Amino acid sequence: ELERAGAQVVFIAAEKRDGMFKPVKFLEKHPVAFPFLLDEDRTVTKAYGLYHRLGKDAINIAHPATLLVDGNGTVRYIYRGDSQTDRAPIEQVMEAVKKVKASS
């Protein structure tokens, strides 16, 4: 649905290559059809205010988040989850994609 709307999905994980969740091994077993990037030193996570140092469900990781970046590199939408299971509603994301597309 996102691709049909002209959006590209990219996943960024605040995880070291050989970290606890072993993202490289996970991707070998479960390949994805979109770019999967690792923010090993949490630079991106911190720059966007998503770093989660300590919480009841997280230690030293990122809040789950959805960002919509336009073709010029401007962040046009951001959803920051309050917990590790809180995700952006797809309807909200699709509406943001449509707004960006209409303004392009």
PDB file of C-alpha atoms in Angstrom:
ATOM      1  CA  GLU A   1       0.000   0.000   0.000  1.00  0.00           C
ATOM      2  CA  LEU A   2       2.853   2.390   0.834  1.00  0.00           C
ATOM      3  CA  GLU A   3       4.713   1.545  -2.364  1.00  0.00           C
ATOM      4  CA  ARG A   4       1.574   2.059  -4.433  1.00  0.00           C
ATOM      5  CA  ALA A   5       1.329   5.525  -2.862  1.00  0.00           C
ATOM      6  CA  GLY A   6       4.883   6.297  -4.004  1.00  0.00           C
ATOM      7  CA  ALA A   7       6.573   5.838  -0.625  1.00  0.00           C
ATOM      8  CA  GLN A   8       9.674   3.780   0.088  1.00  0.00           C
ATOM      9  CA  VAL A   9      10.056   1.893   3.364  1.00  0.00           C
ATOM     10  CA  VAL A  10      13.404   1.922   5.181  1.00  0.00           C
ATOM     11  CA  PHE A  11      13.963   0.268   8.542  1.00  0.00           C
ATOM     12  CA  ILE A  12      16.537   1.674  10.967  1.00  0.00           C
ATOM     13  CA  ALA A  13      17.408  -0.327  14.071  1.00  0.00           C
ATOM     14  CA  ALA A  14      19.289   1.131  17.042  1.00  0.00           C
ATOM     15  CA  GLU A  15      21.290  -2.035  17.317  1.00  0.00           C
ATOM     16  CA  LYS A  16      24.885  -3.150  16.937  1.00  0.00           C
ATOM     17  CA  ARG A  17      25.621  -5.569  14.118  1.00  0.00           C
ATOM     18  CA  ASP A  18      26.598  -8.218  16.679  1.00  0.00           C
ATOM     19  CA  GLY A  19      24.200  -6.912  19.352  1.00  0.00           C
ATOM     20  CA  MET A  20      21.786  -8.817  21.521  1.00  0.00           C
ATOM     21  CA  PHE A  21      19.176  -9.342  18.785  1.00  0.00           C
ATOM     22  CA  LYS A  22      21.730 -10.339  16.104  1.00  0.00           C
ATOM     23  CA  PRO A  23      20.158  -8.375  13.232  1.00  0.00           C
ATOM     24  CA  VAL A  24      22.474  -9.828  10.580  1.00  0.00           C
ATOM     25  CA  LYS A  25      21.503 -13.383  11.505  1.00  0.00           C
ATOM     26  CA  PHE A  26      17.839 -12.397  11.680  1.00  0.00           C
ATOM     27  CA  LEU A  27      17.973 -10.914   8.174  1.00  0.00           C
ATOM     28  CA  GLU A  28      19.701 -14.004   6.818  1.00  0.00           C
ATOM     29  CA  LYS A  29      16.742 -16.078   8.017  1.00  0.00           C
ATOM     30  CA  HIS A  30      14.080 -13.423   7.298  1.00  0.00           C
ATOM     31  CA  PRO A  31      15.124 -11.298   4.317  1.00  0.00           C
ATOM     32  CA  VAL A  32      13.223  -8.070   3.723  1.00  0.00           C
ATOM     33  CA  ALA A  33      12.474  -6.262   0.472  1.00  0.00           C
ATOM     34  CA  PHE A  34      13.510  -2.828   1.741  1.00  0.00           C
ATOM     35  CA  PRO A  35      16.682  -1.224   3.093  1.00  0.00           C
ATOM     36  CA  PHE A  36      17.546  -2.236   6.657  1.00  0.00           C
ATOM     37  CA  LEU A  37      20.032   0.088   8.328  1.00  0.00           C
ATOM     38  CA  LEU A  38      21.776  -0.179  11.688  1.00  0.00           C
ATOM     39  CA  ASP A  39      22.266   2.887  13.892  1.00  0.00           C
ATOM     40  CA  GLU A  40      25.030   1.207  15.851  1.00  0.00           C
ATOM     41  CA  ASP A  41      26.144   4.273  17.825  1.00  0.00           C
ATOM     42  CA  ARG A  42      22.595   5.685  18.196  1.00  0.00           C
ATOM     43  CA  THR A  43      23.537   8.907  16.337  1.00  0.00           C
ATOM     44  CA  VAL A  44      20.366   8.976  14.226  1.00  0.00           C
ATOM     45  CA  THR A  45      18.205   7.835  17.115  1.00  0.00           C
ATOM     46  CA  LYS A  46      19.474  10.665  19.315  1.00  0.00           C
ATOM     47  CA  ALA A  47      19.295  13.286  16.543  1.00  0.00           C
ATOM     48  CA  TYR A  48      15.562  12.691  16.120  1.00  0.00           C
ATOM     49  CA  GLY A  49      14.793  12.547  19.842  1.00  0.00           C
ATOM     50  CA  LEU A  50      14.033   8.835  19.752  1.00  0.00           C
ATOM     51  CA  TYR A  51      16.717   7.570  22.120  1.00  0.00           C
ATOM     52  CA  HIS A  52      15.249   5.637  25.037  1.00  0.00           C
ATOM     53  CA  ARG A  53      17.891   5.352  27.723  1.00  0.00           C
ATOM     54  CA  LEU A  54      15.753   3.717  30.376  1.00  0.00           C
ATOM     55  CA  GLY A  55      12.102   2.771  30.649  1.00  0.00           C
ATOM     56  CA  LYS A  56       9.907   0.023  32.019  1.00  0.00           C
ATOM     57  CA  ASP A  57      10.149  -1.822  28.685  1.00  0.00           C
ATOM     58  CA  ALA A  58      13.442  -0.553  27.251  1.00  0.00           C
ATOM     59  CA  ILE A  59      17.085   0.081  28.033  1.00  0.00           C
ATOM     60  CA  ASN A  60      19.452   1.944  25.692  1.00  0.00           C
ATOM     61  CA  ILE A  61      17.394   1.577  22.509  1.00  0.00           C
ATOM     62  CA  ALA A  62      15.095   3.675  20.361  1.00  0.00           C
ATOM     63  CA  HIS A  63      11.449   4.421  20.837  1.00  0.00           C
ATOM     64  CA  PRO A  64       9.636   2.788  17.931  1.00  0.00           C
ATOM     65  CA  ALA A  65       8.969   5.556  15.441  1.00  0.00           C
ATOM     66  CA  THR A  66       7.714   6.253  11.965  1.00  0.00           C
ATOM     67  CA  LEU A  67       9.168   9.166  10.032  1.00  0.00           C
ATOM     68  CA  LEU A  68       8.100  10.408   6.640  1.00  0.00           C
ATOM     69  CA  VAL A  69      10.875  12.172   4.771  1.00  0.00           C
ATOM     70  CA  ASP A  70      10.127  13.957   1.507  1.00  0.00           C
ATOM     71  CA  GLY A  71      12.305  13.927  -1.613  1.00  0.00           C
ATOM     72  CA  ASN A  72      14.255  16.947  -0.346  1.00  0.00           C
ATOM     73  CA  GLY A  73      15.189  15.220   2.922  1.00  0.00           C
ATOM     74  CA  THR A  74      12.744  17.187   5.071  1.00  0.00           C
ATOM     75  CA  VAL A  75      10.965  15.275   7.833  1.00  0.00           C
ATOM     76  CA  ARG A  76       7.264  15.849   7.169  1.00  0.00           C
ATOM     77  CA  TYR A  77       5.751  13.460   9.707  1.00  0.00           C
ATOM     78  CA  ILE A  78       6.988  11.773  12.850  1.00  0.00           C
ATOM     79  CA  TYR A  79       5.276   9.363  15.197  1.00  0.00           C
ATOM     80  CA  ARG A  80       7.165   8.429  18.367  1.00  0.00           C
ATOM     81  CA  GLY A  81       5.818   5.409  20.197  1.00  0.00           C
ATOM     82  CA  ASP A  82       5.436   5.589  23.959  1.00  0.00           C
ATOM     83  CA  SER A  83       6.341   1.917  24.433  1.00  0.00           C
ATOM     84  CA  GLN A  84       8.015  -0.847  22.441  1.00  0.00           C
ATOM     85  CA  THR A  85       4.640  -1.995  21.125  1.00  0.00           C
ATOM     86  CA  ASP A  86       3.255   1.443  20.219  1.00  0.00           C
ATOM     87  CA  ARG A  87       3.261   1.927  16.443  1.00  0.00           C
ATOM     88  CA  ALA A  88       1.926   4.596  14.116  1.00  0.00           C
ATOM     89  CA  PRO A  89      -1.577   3.836  12.859  1.00  0.00           C
ATOM     90  CA  ILE A  90      -1.289   2.974   9.145  1.00  0.00           C
ATOM     91  CA  GLU A  91      -4.218   5.261   8.324  1.00  0.00           C
ATOM     92  CA  GLN A  92      -2.310   8.195   9.837  1.00  0.00           C
ATOM     93  CA  VAL A  93       0.841   7.308   7.900  1.00  0.00           C
ATOM     94  CA  MET A  94      -1.072   6.975   4.623  1.00  0.00           C
ATOM     95  CA  GLU A  95      -2.727  10.357   5.172  1.00  0.00           C
ATOM     96  CA  ALA A  96       0.706  11.938   5.716  1.00  0.00           C
ATOM     97  CA  VAL A  97       2.021  10.262   2.533  1.00  0.00           C
ATOM     98  CA  LYS A  98      -0.937  11.640   0.557  1.00  0.00           C
ATOM     99  CA  LYS A  99      -0.334  15.161   1.913  1.00  0.00           C
ATOM    100  CA  VAL A 100       3.333  15.065   0.979  1.00  0.00           C
ATOM    101  CA  LYS A 101       2.543  13.700  -2.469  1.00  0.00           C
ATOM    102  CA  ALA A 102      -0.107  16.407  -3.035  1.00  0.00           C
ATOM    103  CA  SER A 103       2.319  19.170  -2.072  1.00  0.00           C
ATOM    104  CA  SER A 104       5.092  17.891  -4.366  1.00  0.00           C
TER     105      SER A 104
END
